[in-house]
XYZ file of N, CA, C and O in Angstrom:
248
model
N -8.501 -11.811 18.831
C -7.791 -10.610 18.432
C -8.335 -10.151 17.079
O -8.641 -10.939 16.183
N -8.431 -8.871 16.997
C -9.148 -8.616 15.614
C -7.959 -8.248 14.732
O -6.811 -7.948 15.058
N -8.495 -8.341 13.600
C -7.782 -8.481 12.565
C -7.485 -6.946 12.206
O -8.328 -6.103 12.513
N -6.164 -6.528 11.486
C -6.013 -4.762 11.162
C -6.903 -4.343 10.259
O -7.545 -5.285 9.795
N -7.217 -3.212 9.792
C -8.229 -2.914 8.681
C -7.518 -3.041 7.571
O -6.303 -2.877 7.676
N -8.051 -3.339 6.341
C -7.530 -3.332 5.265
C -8.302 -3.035 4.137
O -9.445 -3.369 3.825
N -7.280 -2.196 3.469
C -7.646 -0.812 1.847
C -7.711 -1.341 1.290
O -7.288 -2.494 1.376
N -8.383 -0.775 0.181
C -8.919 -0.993 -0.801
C -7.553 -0.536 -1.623
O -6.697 -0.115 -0.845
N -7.107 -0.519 -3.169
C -5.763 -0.448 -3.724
C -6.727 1.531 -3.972
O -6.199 2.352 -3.223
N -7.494 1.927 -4.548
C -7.868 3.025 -4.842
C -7.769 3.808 -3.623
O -7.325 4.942 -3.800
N -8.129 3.427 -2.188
C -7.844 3.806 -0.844
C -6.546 4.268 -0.811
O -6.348 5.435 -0.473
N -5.419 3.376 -1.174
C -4.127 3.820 -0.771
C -3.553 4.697 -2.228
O -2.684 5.565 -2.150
N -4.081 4.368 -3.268
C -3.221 5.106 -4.108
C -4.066 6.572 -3.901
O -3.430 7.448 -4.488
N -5.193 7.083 -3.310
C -5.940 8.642 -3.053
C -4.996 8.702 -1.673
O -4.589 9.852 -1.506
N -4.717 8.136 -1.041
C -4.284 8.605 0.571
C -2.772 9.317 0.579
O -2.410 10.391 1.060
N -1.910 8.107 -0.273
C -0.381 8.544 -0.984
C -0.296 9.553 -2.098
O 0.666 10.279 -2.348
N -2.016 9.456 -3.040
C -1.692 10.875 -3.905
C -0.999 10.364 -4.949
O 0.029 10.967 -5.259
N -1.342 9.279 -5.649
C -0.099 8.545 -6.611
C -0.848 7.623 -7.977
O -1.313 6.514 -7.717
N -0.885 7.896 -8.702
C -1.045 7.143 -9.772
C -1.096 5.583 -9.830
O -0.277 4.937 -9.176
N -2.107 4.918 -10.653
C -1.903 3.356 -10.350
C -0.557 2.519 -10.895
O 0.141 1.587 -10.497
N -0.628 3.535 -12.193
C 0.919 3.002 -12.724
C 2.358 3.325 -12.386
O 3.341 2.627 -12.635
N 2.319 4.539 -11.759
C 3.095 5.161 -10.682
C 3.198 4.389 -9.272
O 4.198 4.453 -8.556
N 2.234 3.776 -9.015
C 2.508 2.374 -7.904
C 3.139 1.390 -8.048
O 4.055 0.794 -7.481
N 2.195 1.241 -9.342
C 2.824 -0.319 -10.053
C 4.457 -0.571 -10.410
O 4.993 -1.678 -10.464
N 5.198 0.898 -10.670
C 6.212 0.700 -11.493
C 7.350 1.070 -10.062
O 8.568 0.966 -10.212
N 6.823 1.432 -8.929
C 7.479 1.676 -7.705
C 7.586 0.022 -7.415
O 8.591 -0.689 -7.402
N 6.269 -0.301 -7.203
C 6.379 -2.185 -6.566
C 7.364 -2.721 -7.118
O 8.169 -3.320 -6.404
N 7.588 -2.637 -8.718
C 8.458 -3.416 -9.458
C 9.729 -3.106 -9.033
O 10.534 -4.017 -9.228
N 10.165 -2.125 -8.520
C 11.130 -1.562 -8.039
C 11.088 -2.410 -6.386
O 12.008 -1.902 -5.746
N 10.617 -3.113 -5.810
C 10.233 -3.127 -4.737
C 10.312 -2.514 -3.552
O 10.794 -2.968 -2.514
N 9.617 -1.025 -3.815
C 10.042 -0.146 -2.829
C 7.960 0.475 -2.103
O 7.640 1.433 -1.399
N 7.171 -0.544 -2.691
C 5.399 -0.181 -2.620
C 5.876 -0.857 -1.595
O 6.940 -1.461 -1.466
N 4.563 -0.622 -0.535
C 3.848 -1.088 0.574
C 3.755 -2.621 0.158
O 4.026 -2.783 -1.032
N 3.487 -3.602 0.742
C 2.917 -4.751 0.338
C 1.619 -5.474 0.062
O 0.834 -5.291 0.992
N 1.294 -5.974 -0.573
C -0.178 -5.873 -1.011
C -0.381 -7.567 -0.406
O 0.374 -8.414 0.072
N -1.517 -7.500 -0.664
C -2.180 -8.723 -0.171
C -3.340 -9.306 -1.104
O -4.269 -8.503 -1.179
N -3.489 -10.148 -1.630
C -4.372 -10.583 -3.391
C -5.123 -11.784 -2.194
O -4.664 -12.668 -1.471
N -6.675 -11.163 -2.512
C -7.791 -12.085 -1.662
C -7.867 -13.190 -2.830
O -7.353 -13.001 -3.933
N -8.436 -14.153 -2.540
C -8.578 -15.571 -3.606
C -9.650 -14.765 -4.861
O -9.541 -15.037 -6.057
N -10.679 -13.741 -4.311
C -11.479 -13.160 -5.542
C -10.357 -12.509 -6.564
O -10.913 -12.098 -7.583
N -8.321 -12.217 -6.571
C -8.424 -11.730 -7.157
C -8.056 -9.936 -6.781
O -7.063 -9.283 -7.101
N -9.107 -9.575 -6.108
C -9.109 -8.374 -5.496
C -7.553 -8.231 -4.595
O -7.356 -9.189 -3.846
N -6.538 -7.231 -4.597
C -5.855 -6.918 -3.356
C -6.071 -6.062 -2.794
O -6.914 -5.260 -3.197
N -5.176 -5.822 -1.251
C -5.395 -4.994 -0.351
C -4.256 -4.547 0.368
O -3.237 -5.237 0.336
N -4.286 -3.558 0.968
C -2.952 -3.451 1.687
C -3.545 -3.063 3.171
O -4.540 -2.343 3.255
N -3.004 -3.483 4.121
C -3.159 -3.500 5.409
C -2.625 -2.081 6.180
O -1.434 -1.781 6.092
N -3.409 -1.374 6.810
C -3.140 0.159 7.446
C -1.741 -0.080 8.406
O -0.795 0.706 8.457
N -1.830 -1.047 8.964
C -0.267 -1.339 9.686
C 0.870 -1.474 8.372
O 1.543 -0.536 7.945
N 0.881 -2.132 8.133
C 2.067 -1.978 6.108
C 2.271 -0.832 5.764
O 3.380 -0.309 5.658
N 0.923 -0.187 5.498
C 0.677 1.399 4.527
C 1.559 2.501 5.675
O 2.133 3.542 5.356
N 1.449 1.885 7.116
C 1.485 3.056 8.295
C 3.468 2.681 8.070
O 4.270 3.561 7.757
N 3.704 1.759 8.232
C 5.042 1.040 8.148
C 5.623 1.853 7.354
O 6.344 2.761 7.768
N 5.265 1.521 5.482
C 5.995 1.964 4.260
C 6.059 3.720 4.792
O 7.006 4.499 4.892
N 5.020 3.825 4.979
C 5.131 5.463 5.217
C 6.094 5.829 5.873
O 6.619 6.843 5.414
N 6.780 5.224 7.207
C 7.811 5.459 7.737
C 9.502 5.496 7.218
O 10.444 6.288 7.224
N 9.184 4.042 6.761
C 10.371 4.016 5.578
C 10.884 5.137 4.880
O 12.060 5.489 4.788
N 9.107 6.050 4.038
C 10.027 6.716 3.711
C 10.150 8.406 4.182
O 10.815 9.237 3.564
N 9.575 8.599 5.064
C 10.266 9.384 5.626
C 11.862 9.439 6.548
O 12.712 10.291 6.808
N 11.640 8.052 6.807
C 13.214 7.841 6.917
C 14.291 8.111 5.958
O 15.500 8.063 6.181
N 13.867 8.318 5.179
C 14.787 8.056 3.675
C 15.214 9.586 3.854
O 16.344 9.928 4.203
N 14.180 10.448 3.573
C 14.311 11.759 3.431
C 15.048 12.220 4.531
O 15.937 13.058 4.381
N 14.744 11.725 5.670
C 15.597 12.953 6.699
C 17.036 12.659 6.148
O 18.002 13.289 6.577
Protein backbone atom coordinates (compact mmCIF):
# COMPACT_ATOMS: atom_id res chain seq x y z
CA UNK A 1 0.00 0.00 0.00
CA UNK A 2 1.55 3.29 -0.74
CA UNK A 3 2.10 5.67 1.54
CA UNK A 4 -0.13 9.40 1.33
CA UNK A 5 1.94 12.28 -0.07
CA UNK A 6 3.40 14.49 2.23
CA UNK A 7 4.14 18.67 2.33
CA UNK A 8 6.52 20.33 2.80
CA UNK A 9 5.52 23.06 6.01
CA UNK A 10 6.06 26.10 3.15
CA UNK A 11 3.60 23.78 0.86
CA UNK A 12 0.87 24.05 3.37
CA UNK A 13 1.37 27.40 4.82
CA UNK A 14 1.19 28.88 0.49
CA UNK A 15 -1.88 26.40 -0.04
CA UNK A 16 -3.87 27.79 3.39
CA UNK A 17 -2.44 31.39 2.55
CA UNK A 18 -1.13 31.84 6.20
CA UNK A 19 1.84 33.04 7.81
CA UNK A 20 4.47 30.75 9.61
CA UNK A 21 3.83 32.44 12.85
CA UNK A 22 0.21 32.66 12.18
CA UNK A 23 0.44 28.69 12.05
CA UNK A 24 2.55 28.38 14.77
CA UNK A 25 0.39 30.39 17.19
CA UNK A 26 -2.94 28.47 15.75
CA UNK A 27 -1.00 24.88 16.63
CA UNK A 28 -0.44 26.26 20.09
CA UNK A 29 -3.95 26.76 20.22
CA UNK A 30 -4.32 23.24 18.95
CA UNK A 31 -6.52 23.93 16.26
CA UNK A 32 -3.26 23.37 13.00
CA UNK A 33 -3.39 20.33 10.96
CA UNK A 34 -0.94 17.88 12.48
CA UNK A 35 2.51 17.81 11.62
CA UNK A 36 4.80 15.07 11.45
CA UNK A 37 8.91 15.89 12.49
CA UNK A 38 11.16 13.33 10.18
CA UNK A 39 14.32 12.24 12.50
CA UNK A 40 16.34 15.05 10.06
CA UNK A 41 14.33 17.45 12.11
CA UNK A 42 12.44 18.54 8.98
CA UNK A 43 8.31 18.29 9.40
CA UNK A 44 5.54 17.52 7.24
CA UNK A 45 2.01 17.34 7.10
CA UNK A 46 0.24 14.63 5.25
CA UNK A 47 -2.49 15.71 2.27
CA UNK A 48 -5.06 13.31 4.04
CA UNK A 49 -4.59 15.62 7.66
CA UNK A 50 -4.28 18.98 5.55
CA UNK A 51 -7.59 17.50 3.42
CA UNK A 52 -9.17 16.50 7.06
CA UNK A 53 -8.25 20.00 9.00
CA UNK A 54 -9.70 21.67 6.01
CA UNK A 55 -12.96 20.09 6.67
CA UNK A 56 -13.03 20.84 10.24
CA UNK A 57 -13.02 24.02 9.36
CA UNK A 58 -15.40 24.53 7.14
CA UNK A 59 -17.51 22.78 9.42
CA UNK A 60 -17.05 25.37 11.89
CA UNK A 61 -18.25 28.08 9.60
CA UNK A 62 -21.43 26.68 8.29
Amino acid sequence: MARPPMLKLPEVLEEIEMSRAAFYRMRARGKAPRLRKLPNGQVRVSRADLDAWWETCTENVA
